[in-house]
Amino acid sequence: MRVTTLLATLLAGSAAIAASPSPRGLGPNLNAGNHYGAPTPPWGPGAHPGWYFGKHPEAHPGLTCLSGLICGILKLLPLGLQCPKTPPGTTPSTPSDGYTQTFSNLSGATQAGDYMTFGLVDTVADCKAMCNTVPGCGFVNTYHDVNGKNGSPLLTCSLFRNCHTAADATNTGGQTQPNGSVNHIANSDGWCKA
Ligand SMILES: *[C@@H]1O[C@H](CO)[C@@H](O)[C@H](O)[C@H]1NC(C)=O
Ligand SMILES: *[C@@H]1O[C@H](CO)[C@@H](O)[C@H](O)[C@H]1NC(C)=O
């Protein structure tokens, strides 16, 4: 949850925000310039998700979880990222939710220069909700990174400015993990925001 980072930041004020030693905590790193905590895109070496938006923040102590106290802080700090208004897991993914599916169930994830940020979510709808909070976000790619992300079973949620088709779903994994396993991509879906 990174509450300690958060409290330290709050207590020490803006000078400490600028000097925060935490690579992934709230602070200067959770802004557009730093891809909201995920400066390396999912296809790059050592990529790490910038945030988690889902129902089980307690299970993800190493990530900035967009819930509870952190949502209150984000409202006060002009970082450009906000928690979605509705709690995770409450909104279904429907044909009338403002997104049109451009591809489904591919074994490649979107790789493109208009990458904005990526994090982890429980559901496709929660990823769309994240895109709705990030200024300029126009496209969502959700997928399972099998063997990647420390073996997390969660959906990877990557956000882009412009819409993409299956033609850009070129990240098929192939990244060697610390234990020697190699990741691959499954269930990759693309959603274009109207
Ligand atoms: C997605 O693709 C996998 C692998 O090809 C397949 O086993 C699975 O049934 C597909 N799922 C859906 C919902 O089509
Ligand atoms: C290696 O680690 C990944 C998580 O990064 C995990 O999914 C995979 O099962 C592990 N492989 C072995 C052989 O332990």
Short mmCIF file of C-alpha atoms and ligand atoms in Angstrom, two decimals:
data_model
loop_
_atom_site.label_atom_id
_atom_site.label_comp_id
_atom_site.label_asym_id
_atom_site.label_seq_id
_atom_site.Cartn_x
_atom_site.Cartn_y
_atom_site.Cartn_z
CA MET A 1 0.00 0.00 0.00
CA ARG A 2 2.98 2.30 0.48
CA VAL A 3 1.26 4.12 3.30
CA THR A 4 4.57 4.78 4.99
CA THR A 5 5.90 6.51 1.90
CA LEU A 6 2.69 8.44 1.67
CA LEU A 7 2.75 9.60 5.28
CA ALA A 8 6.39 10.54 5.09
CA THR A 9 5.62 12.60 2.02
CA LEU A 10 2.71 14.30 3.72
CA LEU A 11 4.59 15.03 6.91
CA ALA A 12 7.63 16.41 5.22
CA GLY A 13 5.77 18.55 2.70
CA SER A 14 6.60 19.47 -0.85
CA ALA A 15 10.37 19.68 -0.37
CA ALA A 16 10.34 16.01 0.54
CA ILE A 17 8.12 15.23 -2.44
CA ALA A 18 10.83 16.51 -4.71
CA ALA A 19 13.48 14.52 -2.86
CA SER A 20 11.53 11.32 -2.22
CA PRO A 21 13.96 8.41 -2.38
CA SER A 22 11.22 5.88 -3.12
CA PRO A 23 11.39 4.75 -6.74
CA ARG A 24 7.73 3.83 -6.92
CA GLY A 25 5.97 5.63 -4.08
CA LEU A 26 3.67 8.56 -4.37
CA GLY A 27 5.65 11.66 -5.14
CA PRO A 28 7.36 12.92 -8.23
CA ASN A 29 7.11 9.52 -9.87
CA LEU A 30 3.34 9.20 -10.04
CA ASN A 31 2.85 11.73 -12.80
CA ALA A 32 2.49 11.81 -16.57
CA GLY A 33 6.19 12.54 -17.15
CA ASN A 34 7.09 9.35 -15.34
CA HIS A 35 4.27 7.32 -16.91
CA TYR A 36 2.54 7.25 -13.53
CA GLY A 37 5.18 5.10 -11.89
CA ALA A 38 5.82 2.81 -14.88
CA PRO A 39 8.50 4.61 -16.92
CA THR A 40 9.56 1.36 -18.63
CA PRO A 41 6.78 0.07 -20.91
CA PRO A 42 5.59 -3.52 -20.42
CA TRP A 43 7.76 -4.81 -23.27
CA GLY A 44 10.94 -3.25 -21.87
CA PRO A 45 13.49 -5.01 -19.66
CA GLY A 46 12.76 -4.74 -15.94
CA ALA A 47 9.30 -3.23 -16.50
CA HIS A 48 7.35 -2.84 -13.28
CA PRO A 49 3.65 -1.91 -13.00
CA GLY A 50 3.10 1.60 -11.69
CA TRP A 51 -0.05 0.92 -9.70
CA TYR A 52 -2.78 -1.55 -8.73
CA PHE A 53 -6.51 -0.78 -8.94
CA GLY A 54 -8.54 -3.66 -7.57
CA LYS A 55 -10.31 -5.20 -4.62
CA HIS A 56 -7.31 -6.63 -2.78
CA PRO A 57 -4.78 -3.88 -2.06
CA GLU A 58 -3.57 -5.79 1.02
CA ALA A 59 -2.28 -8.52 -1.29
CA HIS A 60 -0.04 -6.09 -3.21
CA PRO A 61 2.25 -4.44 -0.69
CA GLY A 62 4.89 -3.64 -3.32
CA LEU A 63 2.59 -1.56 -5.50
CA THR A 64 0.97 1.84 -5.16
CA CYS A 65 -2.62 0.73 -4.59
CA LEU A 66 -5.26 3.16 -5.79
CA SER A 67 -7.61 2.83 -2.84
CA GLY A 68 -8.52 4.34 0.51
CA LEU A 69 -6.21 7.00 1.85
CA ILE A 70 -4.19 7.20 -1.35
CA CYS A 71 -7.28 8.25 -3.30
CA GLY A 72 -7.81 11.11 -0.86
CA ILE A 73 -4.21 12.22 -1.26
CA LEU A 74 -4.37 12.04 -5.05
CA LYS A 75 -7.33 14.43 -4.96
CA LEU A 76 -5.15 16.95 -3.15
CA LEU A 77 -1.97 16.52 -5.18
CA PRO A 78 -1.93 17.80 -8.76
CA LEU A 79 -0.24 14.73 -10.20
CA GLY A 80 -2.77 14.04 -12.96
CA LEU A 81 -3.79 10.58 -11.77
CA GLN A 82 -6.99 10.03 -9.82
CA CYS A 83 -8.71 6.96 -8.43
CA PRO A 84 -11.80 6.00 -10.44
CA LYS A 85 -14.97 7.31 -8.84
CA THR A 86 -16.58 3.90 -8.49
CA PRO A 87 -14.83 1.23 -6.40
CA PRO A 88 -13.08 -1.62 -8.26
CA GLY A 89 -15.21 -4.57 -9.27
CA THR A 90 -18.48 -2.64 -9.25
CA THR A 91 -18.83 -1.71 -12.93
CA PRO A 92 -19.38 -4.38 -15.58
CA SER A 93 -17.69 -4.23 -18.96
CA THR A 94 -20.56 -3.64 -21.36
CA PRO A 95 -20.99 -2.72 -25.04
CA SER A 96 -22.37 0.67 -23.96
CA ASP A 97 -19.52 1.61 -21.61
CA GLY A 98 -17.94 3.92 -24.20
CA TYR A 99 -15.34 1.42 -25.47
CA THR A 100 -15.26 -0.56 -28.70
CA GLN A 101 -13.27 -3.79 -28.82
CA THR A 102 -10.62 -3.77 -31.54
CA PHE A 103 -9.17 -7.25 -30.93
CA SER A 104 -9.64 -10.11 -28.52
CA ASN A 105 -7.82 -13.05 -26.99
CA LEU A 106 -4.51 -12.56 -28.79
CA SER A 107 -1.14 -13.86 -27.65
CA GLY A 108 0.45 -10.45 -28.21
CA ALA A 109 0.16 -7.22 -26.23
CA THR A 110 0.08 -3.73 -27.72
CA GLN A 111 3.53 -2.23 -28.25
CA ALA A 112 3.44 1.37 -29.43
CA GLY A 113 5.09 4.74 -28.99
CA ASP A 114 2.02 6.45 -27.51
CA TYR A 115 2.31 4.30 -24.37
CA MET A 116 1.08 6.17 -21.28
CA THR A 117 1.31 3.86 -18.25
CA PHE A 118 0.56 0.33 -17.07
CA GLY A 119 -0.63 -1.26 -13.87
CA LEU A 120 -2.46 -4.32 -12.60
CA VAL A 121 -6.23 -4.76 -12.31
CA ASP A 122 -8.73 -7.51 -11.47
CA THR A 123 -11.14 -6.91 -14.36
CA VAL A 124 -11.35 -5.38 -17.83
CA ALA A 125 -13.91 -2.87 -16.54
CA ASP A 126 -11.46 -1.71 -13.88
CA CYS A 127 -8.85 -1.09 -16.57
CA LYS A 128 -11.34 1.00 -18.56
CA ALA A 129 -12.14 2.92 -15.39
CA MET A 130 -8.43 3.69 -15.01
CA CYS A 131 -8.23 4.97 -18.59
CA ASN A 132 -11.14 7.25 -17.81
CA THR A 133 -9.12 8.91 -15.02
CA VAL A 134 -5.91 9.47 -17.00
CA PRO A 135 -6.02 12.67 -19.09
CA GLY A 136 -5.57 11.87 -22.79
CA CYS A 137 -6.06 8.11 -22.47
CA GLY A 138 -7.83 6.68 -25.52
CA PHE A 139 -7.03 2.98 -25.56
CA VAL A 140 -6.84 0.07 -23.15
CA ASN A 141 -5.00 -3.23 -23.58
CA THR A 142 -5.69 -5.95 -21.00
CA TYR A 143 -3.88 -9.30 -20.91
CA HIS A 144 -2.37 -12.02 -18.80
CA ASP A 145 1.40 -11.86 -18.56
CA VAL A 146 2.02 -15.56 -17.95
CA ASN A 147 5.14 -16.04 -15.78
CA GLY A 148 5.66 -12.28 -15.77
CA LYS A 149 4.99 -9.64 -13.10
CA ASN A 150 6.39 -11.95 -10.40
CA GLY A 151 3.87 -14.58 -11.44
CA SER A 152 0.88 -12.34 -10.70
CA PRO A 153 -2.43 -13.81 -11.91
CA LEU A 154 -3.85 -10.30 -12.30
CA LEU A 155 -4.61 -8.62 -15.60
CA THR A 156 -2.03 -6.22 -16.93
CA CYS A 157 -3.71 -2.95 -17.89
CA SER A 158 -1.74 -0.79 -20.32
CA LEU A 159 -2.98 2.56 -21.46
CA PHE A 160 -2.26 4.38 -24.70
CA ARG A 161 -3.25 7.72 -26.24
CA ASN A 162 -4.54 6.42 -29.58
CA CYS A 163 -6.51 3.38 -30.66
CA HIS A 164 -4.64 0.29 -31.80
CA THR A 165 -5.57 -2.82 -33.73
CA ALA A 166 -4.22 -6.36 -33.70
CA ALA A 167 -1.43 -5.10 -35.98
CA ASP A 168 0.30 -3.48 -33.00
CA ALA A 169 -0.14 -6.45 -30.66
CA THR A 170 3.47 -7.40 -31.23
CA ASN A 171 4.75 -7.91 -27.67
CA THR A 172 4.48 -11.67 -27.35
CA GLY A 173 6.65 -11.87 -24.24
CA GLY A 174 9.96 -13.68 -24.40
CA GLN A 175 11.39 -11.82 -21.41
CA THR A 176 13.51 -14.02 -19.18
CA GLN A 177 12.43 -13.80 -15.53
CA PRO A 178 14.80 -13.79 -12.53
CA ASN A 179 14.28 -17.56 -12.08
CA GLY A 180 14.95 -18.34 -15.73
CA SER A 181 11.33 -18.79 -16.85
CA VAL A 182 10.25 -16.89 -19.94
CA ASN A 183 6.99 -14.97 -20.00
CA HIS A 184 4.31 -15.08 -22.66
CA ILE A 185 1.12 -13.13 -23.32
CA ALA A 186 -2.41 -14.59 -23.21
CA ASN A 187 -5.98 -13.26 -23.47
CA SER A 188 -4.91 -9.92 -24.89
CA ASP A 189 -7.88 -7.64 -25.59
CA GLY A 190 -7.89 -4.14 -27.09
CA TRP A 191 -10.51 -1.48 -26.30
CA CYS A 192 -10.80 1.84 -28.08
CA LYS A 193 -12.41 4.72 -26.20
CA ALA A 194 -15.04 6.55 -28.24
C1 LIG B 1 -8.49 -17.73 -25.95
O1 LIG B 1 -7.44 -18.36 -26.62
C2 LIG B 1 -7.00 -19.55 -25.97
C3 LIG B 1 -5.74 -20.01 -26.66
O2 LIG B 1 -5.91 -20.04 -28.05
C4 LIG B 1 -8.13 -20.54 -25.98
O3 LIG B 1 -7.72 -21.73 -25.32
C5 LIG B 1 -9.32 -19.95 -25.25
O4 LIG B 1 -10.42 -20.83 -25.31
C6 LIG B 1 -9.70 -18.62 -25.86
N1 LIG B 1 -10.71 -18.00 -25.02
C7 LIG B 1 -11.79 -17.44 -25.52
C8 LIG B 1 -12.70 -16.81 -24.54
O5 LIG B 1 -12.04 -17.46 -26.72
C1 LIG B 2 9.43 -18.46 -12.27
O1 LIG B 2 8.82 -17.27 -11.80
C2 LIG B 2 7.58 -16.96 -12.43
C3 LIG B 2 7.16 -15.63 -11.89
O2 LIG B 2 8.00 -14.62 -12.39
C4 LIG B 2 6.58 -18.05 -12.17
O3 LIG B 2 5.37 -17.77 -12.81
C5 LIG B 2 7.14 -19.37 -12.71
O4 LIG B 2 6.25 -20.40 -12.40
C6 LIG B 2 8.49 -19.64 -12.10
N1 LIG B 2 9.05 -20.82 -12.75
C7 LIG B 2 9.63 -21.82 -12.09
C8 LIG B 2 10.17 -22.92 -12.94
O5 LIG B 2 9.69 -21.84 -10.88
#
